[in-house]
Short mmCIF file of C-alpha atoms in Angstrom, two decimals:
data_model
loop_
_atom_site.label_atom_id
_atom_site.label_comp_id
_atom_site.label_asym_id
_atom_site.label_seq_id
_atom_site.Cartn_x
_atom_site.Cartn_y
_atom_site.Cartn_z
CA MET A 3 -17.75 -34.48 -37.02
CA LEU A 4 -14.53 -36.30 -38.14
CA LYS A 5 -15.58 -39.38 -36.09
CA LEU A 6 -18.97 -39.50 -37.84
CA ILE A 7 -17.35 -39.29 -41.27
CA ASP A 8 -14.91 -41.96 -40.27
CA ARG A 9 -17.68 -44.11 -39.17
CA SER A 10 -19.61 -43.59 -42.29
CA LYS A 11 -16.71 -44.66 -44.32
CA LYS A 12 -16.03 -47.78 -42.25
CA LEU A 13 -19.89 -48.70 -42.77
CA SER A 14 -19.53 -48.21 -46.54
CA LEU A 15 -16.41 -50.42 -46.77
CA PHE A 16 -18.26 -53.14 -44.73
CA PHE A 17 -21.66 -53.04 -46.24
CA TYR A 18 -21.41 -52.11 -49.86
CA PRO A 19 -18.81 -54.82 -51.26
CA PRO A 20 -21.16 -57.67 -51.28
CA VAL A 21 -24.00 -55.51 -52.66
CA VAL A 22 -21.57 -54.26 -55.61
CA LYS A 23 -20.44 -57.74 -56.23
CA LYS A 24 -23.91 -59.02 -56.82
CA PHE A 25 -24.60 -56.03 -59.03
CA TYR A 26 -21.32 -56.78 -61.13
CA GLU A 27 -22.63 -60.30 -61.76
CA LYS A 28 -26.09 -59.10 -62.85
CA TYR A 29 -24.86 -56.08 -64.89
CA PRO A 30 -21.57 -57.03 -66.44
CA LEU A 31 -20.00 -54.02 -68.22
CA LYS A 32 -16.87 -53.49 -70.16
CA ILE A 33 -14.91 -50.39 -69.40
CA MET A 34 -11.38 -49.63 -70.61
CA GLY A 35 -8.58 -48.38 -68.19
CA SER A 36 -7.54 -44.77 -68.16
CA GLU A 37 -4.33 -45.53 -70.05
CA GLU A 38 -6.39 -47.21 -72.86
CA THR A 39 -8.79 -44.37 -72.94
CA VAL A 40 -5.96 -41.87 -73.42
CA LYS A 41 -4.37 -43.84 -76.19
CA ALA A 42 -7.76 -43.73 -77.90
CA LEU A 43 -7.91 -39.96 -77.75
CA MET A 44 -4.41 -39.86 -79.08
CA ARG A 45 -5.73 -41.76 -81.98
CA GLY A 46 -8.37 -39.02 -82.71
CA LYS A 47 -11.52 -40.31 -80.88
CA SER A 48 -13.88 -38.02 -78.98
CA LEU A 49 -15.00 -38.38 -75.43
CA VAL A 50 -17.99 -37.63 -73.23
CA ARG A 51 -17.67 -38.69 -69.61
CA PHE A 52 -20.47 -39.53 -67.26
CA GLY A 53 -19.56 -38.85 -63.87
CA GLU A 54 -21.71 -39.63 -60.75
CA GLY A 55 -23.46 -36.15 -60.97
CA GLU A 56 -24.79 -36.97 -64.56
CA ILE A 57 -25.79 -40.46 -63.60
CA GLN A 58 -27.66 -39.29 -60.62
CA ILE A 59 -29.48 -36.69 -62.81
CA ILE A 60 -30.39 -39.52 -65.35
CA THR A 61 -31.42 -41.87 -62.62
CA ALA A 62 -33.63 -39.41 -60.94
CA SER A 63 -35.43 -38.44 -64.28
CA LEU A 64 -36.03 -42.11 -64.74
CA HIS A 65 -37.91 -42.16 -61.36
CA HIS A 66 -39.81 -38.97 -62.46
CA ALA A 67 -37.75 -36.91 -59.99
CA VAL A 68 -35.24 -34.17 -60.18
CA HIS A 69 -31.70 -34.29 -58.75
CA ASP A 70 -29.57 -31.22 -58.31
CA ILE A 71 -25.92 -31.02 -58.09
CA TYR A 72 -23.82 -28.18 -56.71
CA PHE A 73 -23.25 -26.49 -60.07
CA GLN A 74 -26.25 -27.49 -62.01
CA LYS A 75 -29.96 -27.72 -61.11
CA GLY A 76 -31.56 -30.72 -62.42
CA SER A 77 -34.59 -31.13 -64.62
CA ASP A 78 -36.62 -33.67 -66.44
CA LYS A 79 -35.28 -32.24 -69.83
CA LEU A 80 -31.54 -32.44 -68.78
CA GLY A 81 -31.98 -36.06 -67.60
CA LYS A 82 -33.64 -36.99 -70.95
CA ASP A 83 -30.90 -35.08 -72.93
CA LEU A 84 -28.14 -36.77 -71.07
CA LEU A 85 -29.64 -40.17 -71.63
CA GLU A 86 -29.83 -39.46 -75.22
CA VAL A 87 -26.18 -38.89 -75.30
CA LEU A 88 -25.47 -41.98 -73.33
CA GLN A 89 -27.26 -44.10 -75.88
CA PHE A 90 -25.57 -42.58 -78.77
CA LYS A 91 -23.35 -44.88 -81.09
CA ASP A 92 -20.47 -43.90 -83.23
CA PRO A 93 -17.04 -45.64 -83.58
CA LYS A 94 -15.42 -42.19 -83.08
CA PHE A 95 -17.39 -41.05 -80.05
CA MET A 96 -16.49 -42.74 -76.83
CA LEU A 97 -18.90 -42.81 -73.97
CA GLY A 98 -17.17 -42.72 -70.52
CA LEU A 99 -18.24 -44.35 -67.34
CA PRO A 100 -16.55 -44.54 -64.05
CA GLY A 101 -14.21 -47.42 -64.30
CA CYS A 102 -15.43 -48.80 -60.86
CA PHE A 103 -18.92 -49.70 -62.67
CA SER A 104 -17.02 -52.73 -64.04
CA SER A 105 -15.63 -55.48 -62.05
CA LYS A 106 -12.53 -55.67 -64.24
CA ILE A 107 -11.42 -52.32 -62.82
CA GLY A 108 -13.22 -52.28 -59.41
CA PHE A 109 -11.95 -50.26 -56.49
CA SER A 110 -8.40 -51.46 -55.47
CA HIS A 111 -6.64 -48.44 -57.07
CA PHE A 112 -8.60 -46.01 -54.89
CA THR A 113 -7.59 -44.47 -51.56
CA THR A 114 -9.77 -45.45 -48.72
CA ARG A 115 -11.73 -42.25 -48.75
CA ALA A 116 -12.55 -42.63 -52.55
CA LYS A 117 -13.17 -46.29 -52.33
CA SER A 118 -15.66 -45.67 -49.65
CA TYR A 119 -17.56 -42.92 -51.85
CA TRP A 120 -17.54 -45.00 -55.03
CA LEU A 121 -18.65 -48.21 -53.39
CA LYS A 122 -21.79 -46.39 -52.34
CA THR A 123 -22.22 -44.59 -55.68
CA VAL A 124 -22.12 -47.86 -57.67
CA ALA A 125 -24.51 -49.60 -55.43
CA LYS A 126 -26.95 -46.69 -55.49
CA ASN A 127 -26.87 -46.14 -59.30
CA LEU A 128 -25.64 -49.09 -61.08
CA PRO A 129 -28.91 -51.23 -61.10
CA THR A 130 -30.93 -48.34 -62.73
CA ILE A 131 -28.54 -46.97 -65.17
CA ALA A 132 -27.30 -50.50 -66.44
CA ARG A 133 -30.73 -50.87 -68.14
CA TYR A 134 -29.65 -48.23 -70.55
CA LEU A 135 -26.06 -49.42 -71.02
CA SER A 136 -25.01 -52.39 -73.38
CA PRO A 137 -22.70 -55.30 -72.12
CA SER A 138 -21.39 -55.30 -75.73
CA ILE A 139 -20.01 -51.82 -75.82
CA LEU A 140 -16.60 -50.96 -74.70
CA TYR A 141 -16.92 -47.90 -72.63
CA ALA A 142 -14.10 -45.40 -71.90
CA ASP A 143 -13.11 -44.41 -68.39
CA ALA A 144 -14.76 -41.31 -67.40
CA CYS A 145 -12.15 -41.00 -64.46
CA VAL A 146 -9.37 -40.44 -66.94
CA SER A 147 -9.85 -36.54 -66.16
CA ARG A 148 -9.38 -37.47 -62.48
CA PRO A 149 -6.27 -39.42 -62.36
CA PHE A 150 -4.63 -38.15 -59.26
CA LEU A 151 -6.58 -37.32 -56.04
CA ASP A 152 -8.59 -40.28 -55.63
CA THR A 153 -5.68 -42.69 -56.37
CA GLN A 154 -2.55 -40.80 -55.26
CA ASP A 155 -1.03 -42.74 -58.31
CA ARG A 156 1.87 -40.36 -59.49
CA LYS A 157 2.93 -42.55 -62.42
CA LEU A 158 -0.31 -43.03 -63.85
CA SER A 159 -1.14 -39.33 -63.43
CA GLU A 160 1.97 -38.24 -65.00
CA PHE A 161 1.33 -40.53 -68.01
CA ILE A 162 -2.08 -38.98 -68.59
CA PHE A 163 -1.08 -35.44 -68.09
CA ASP A 164 2.00 -35.96 -70.44
CA SER A 165 -0.25 -37.62 -73.09
CA PHE A 166 -2.64 -34.63 -72.92
CA LYS A 167 0.09 -32.20 -73.65
CA ARG A 168 1.13 -34.08 -76.68
CA LEU A 169 -2.38 -34.33 -77.74
CA VAL A 170 -2.89 -30.50 -77.84
CA SER A 171 0.54 -30.05 -79.26
CA GLY A 172 0.59 -27.91 -82.60
CA ARG A 173 -3.34 -27.79 -82.58
CA LYS A 174 -5.85 -25.12 -82.50
CA VAL A 175 -7.82 -25.46 -79.46
CA LEU A 176 -11.32 -24.07 -78.60
CA LEU A 177 -12.15 -24.32 -74.94
CA ILE A 178 -15.70 -24.13 -73.83
CA GLU A 179 -15.39 -23.64 -70.00
CA GLY A 180 -17.18 -22.25 -67.03
CA GLU A 181 -16.23 -18.81 -66.00
CA GLY A 182 -13.38 -19.06 -63.63
CA THR A 183 -12.34 -22.42 -64.63
CA ARG A 184 -9.21 -21.18 -66.49
CA CYS A 185 -8.06 -24.46 -67.89
CA GLY A 186 -4.32 -24.43 -68.62
CA VAL A 187 -3.84 -20.86 -67.19
CA GLY A 188 -0.93 -20.54 -64.93
CA ASN A 189 0.41 -24.11 -65.88
CA ASP A 190 1.66 -25.68 -69.04
CA LEU A 191 -1.19 -28.17 -69.86
CA LEU A 192 -2.02 -26.10 -73.11
CA SER A 193 1.43 -24.50 -73.77
CA SER A 194 2.16 -26.55 -76.81
CA ALA A 195 -1.04 -25.89 -78.71
CA GLU A 196 -0.56 -23.56 -81.76
CA LYS A 197 -3.61 -21.47 -80.71
CA VAL A 198 -6.11 -21.39 -77.74
CA GLN A 199 -9.39 -19.62 -78.00
CA ARG A 200 -12.08 -19.60 -75.13
CA ILE A 201 -15.66 -19.16 -74.87
CA LEU A 202 -16.74 -18.58 -71.21
CA VAL A 203 -20.04 -20.08 -70.01
CA PRO A 204 -21.74 -19.88 -66.70
CA ALA A 205 -20.01 -21.64 -63.91
CA ILE A 206 -23.41 -22.49 -62.48
CA ASN A 207 -26.19 -23.85 -64.48
CA ALA A 208 -24.54 -23.68 -67.75
CA TYR A 209 -27.06 -26.02 -69.27
CA ASP A 210 -29.75 -23.14 -69.15
CA LYS A 211 -27.95 -21.42 -71.99
CA VAL A 212 -26.81 -24.80 -73.85
CA ASP A 213 -28.45 -23.74 -77.13
CA GLU A 214 -26.96 -20.41 -77.36
CA ILE A 215 -23.37 -21.78 -76.40
CA PHE A 216 -23.83 -24.36 -79.19
CA GLU A 217 -24.64 -21.99 -81.99
CA LEU A 218 -21.68 -19.71 -81.03
CA ALA A 219 -19.32 -22.70 -80.64
CA SER A 220 -20.39 -24.31 -83.95
CA ALA A 221 -19.96 -21.04 -85.77
CA GLN A 222 -16.52 -20.60 -84.17
CA ILE A 223 -15.20 -24.17 -85.12
CA GLU A 224 -16.34 -23.50 -88.68
CA GLU A 225 -14.05 -20.47 -88.74
CA MET A 226 -11.17 -22.35 -87.09
CA GLY A 227 -11.34 -25.33 -89.47
CA GLU A 228 -12.09 -29.15 -89.24
CA LYS A 229 -8.82 -30.04 -87.35
CA THR A 230 -9.87 -27.91 -84.31
CA LEU A 231 -9.74 -29.78 -80.99
CA VAL A 232 -12.69 -28.86 -78.77
CA LEU A 233 -12.25 -29.13 -75.01
CA LEU A 234 -14.93 -28.71 -72.60
CA ALA A 235 -15.28 -28.04 -69.06
CA ALA A 236 -18.86 -27.09 -68.27
CA GLY A 237 -20.52 -29.79 -65.99
CA PRO A 238 -23.50 -31.77 -67.34
CA ALA A 239 -23.91 -29.12 -70.17
CA ALA A 240 -20.56 -30.22 -71.64
CA LYS A 241 -22.08 -33.66 -72.47
CA ILE A 242 -24.95 -32.01 -74.49
CA LEU A 243 -22.60 -29.60 -76.21
CA ALA A 244 -19.93 -32.36 -76.91
CA TYR A 245 -22.60 -34.53 -78.61
CA LYS A 246 -24.13 -31.62 -80.69
CA ILE A 247 -20.68 -30.30 -81.83
CA PHE A 248 -19.59 -33.87 -82.74
CA ILE A 249 -22.69 -34.46 -84.83
CA LYS A 250 -22.67 -31.13 -86.53
CA ASN A 251 -19.06 -30.21 -86.98
CA ARG A 252 -17.31 -33.69 -87.08
CA VAL A 253 -14.27 -32.48 -85.06
CA GLN A 254 -12.62 -34.17 -82.18
CA VAL A 255 -14.24 -33.06 -78.76
CA ILE A 256 -13.14 -34.08 -75.42
CA ASP A 257 -15.03 -33.45 -72.18
CA ALA A 258 -12.01 -32.62 -70.02
CA GLY A 259 -13.89 -31.69 -66.92
CA HIS A 260 -11.69 -31.37 -63.85
CA LEU A 261 -8.44 -32.36 -65.76
CA ASP A 262 -6.88 -29.07 -65.07
CA ILE A 263 -7.58 -29.04 -61.31
CA GLU A 264 -6.29 -32.39 -60.97
CA TYR A 265 -3.09 -31.38 -62.68
CA GLU A 266 -2.91 -28.34 -60.19
CA TRP A 267 -3.51 -30.82 -57.16
CA PHE A 268 -0.92 -33.24 -58.75
CA LYS A 269 1.77 -30.57 -58.89
CA THR A 270 1.21 -29.73 -55.18
CA ALA A 271 0.84 -33.34 -54.19
CA ALA A 272 -2.53 -32.68 -52.51
CA THR A 273 -4.37 -35.29 -50.51
CA ARG A 274 -7.76 -33.60 -50.37
CA LYS A 275 -9.69 -31.20 -52.47
CA ILE A 276 -8.08 -27.72 -51.87
CA PRO A 277 -8.61 -24.17 -53.35
CA VAL A 278 -6.36 -23.33 -56.40
CA LYS A 279 -5.40 -19.55 -56.50
CA GLY A 280 -7.01 -17.71 -59.45
CA LYS A 281 -9.49 -20.53 -60.37
CA PHE A 282 -13.17 -21.61 -59.64
CA VAL A 283 -12.83 -24.99 -57.77
CA ASN A 284 -16.47 -25.99 -56.92
CA GLU A 285 -15.56 -29.03 -55.14
CA ALA A 286 -13.27 -27.10 -52.76
CA ARG A 287 -15.94 -24.45 -52.46
CA SER A 288 -13.54 -22.01 -53.74
CA TYR A 289 -15.21 -19.38 -55.94
CA ASP A 290 -12.66 -16.49 -55.46
CA PHE A 291 -10.91 -16.60 -58.94
CA GLN A 292 -10.21 -12.80 -59.13
CA SER A 293 -6.76 -13.11 -57.57
CA GLY A 294 -3.74 -15.37 -57.41
CA LEU A 295 -2.44 -15.10 -60.97
CA GLY A 296 0.16 -12.71 -62.22
CA ASP A 297 -0.65 -9.68 -64.55
CA GLU A 298 1.18 -11.36 -67.47
CA VAL A 299 -0.68 -14.60 -67.10
CA LEU A 300 -4.00 -12.84 -66.86
CA THR A 301 -3.21 -10.74 -69.89
CA GLN A 302 -2.63 -13.80 -71.97
CA TYR A 303 -5.69 -15.46 -70.69
CA LYS A 304 -7.90 -12.47 -71.36
CA SER A 305 -6.52 -12.42 -75.06
CA GLN A 306 -7.79 -15.95 -75.58
CA VAL A 307 -11.47 -15.14 -74.47
CA ILE A 308 -13.39 -14.55 -77.58
CA LYS A 309 -16.95 -14.66 -76.12
CA LYS A 310 -18.65 -14.77 -72.80
CA ILE A 311 -22.12 -16.13 -72.39
CA ILE A 312 -22.72 -15.55 -68.77
#
């Protein structure tokens, strides 16, 4: 099995670079790097990230098909909703794309495994999605929430994680996260926040309840105040929620995605996607989040949960 994986990786590294080069020339996009993206967040901008999953859902819907990812079943409506967000324009609302969708960033910073994967992803998706993107827009780097595992760049990762800790410092934070995600639980990512409140949503297929989640979150933000920082980790549903919350509540919203898990992997110097005790890690197929965290940590976490929509 490993030999087949290695062979596939080598084929990708050989076959896709010339294909991607042609697409770069035909579809020139401007995407800022991770450091620039983080600095924009520090200035108060909001961010929605479109990773390969969301892009594949959109491209499938454009071809009148449905694409499922392992924590969200696809649908034509989801594809259309995501495309609507992708085409939204507001100077305070950044749209994030994988940096490697731009020739300026490319693939040189990736590990061999990641480079093989992303070459294939760009080659298969860029020609379709580029028709709905603008070469005049400066996009953010969607991979800002994944600074470590695919790059093994500890210096960049440390900068991003430290910047995030400063970003939440002294602020009221509302977390909208999948059940078991437990962002900042058992680590210090959110330790400097003034207050953390959590709305738990389904870890699988959260989009199915997106309207209910939005109504609850919007009301909670009004109660917490206009300086509330909203963090989301809920798969494709997070994109729709961030968009709707930004428009209605005009607060800073950040689609944080896998940032917490990347931080856990960074701390353990992981070289592959591994389970994290006490947390739902879909990419490691680790769904046992009932154990692994101490009683004191869990007590604090439970006190932050204000509502479950499961």
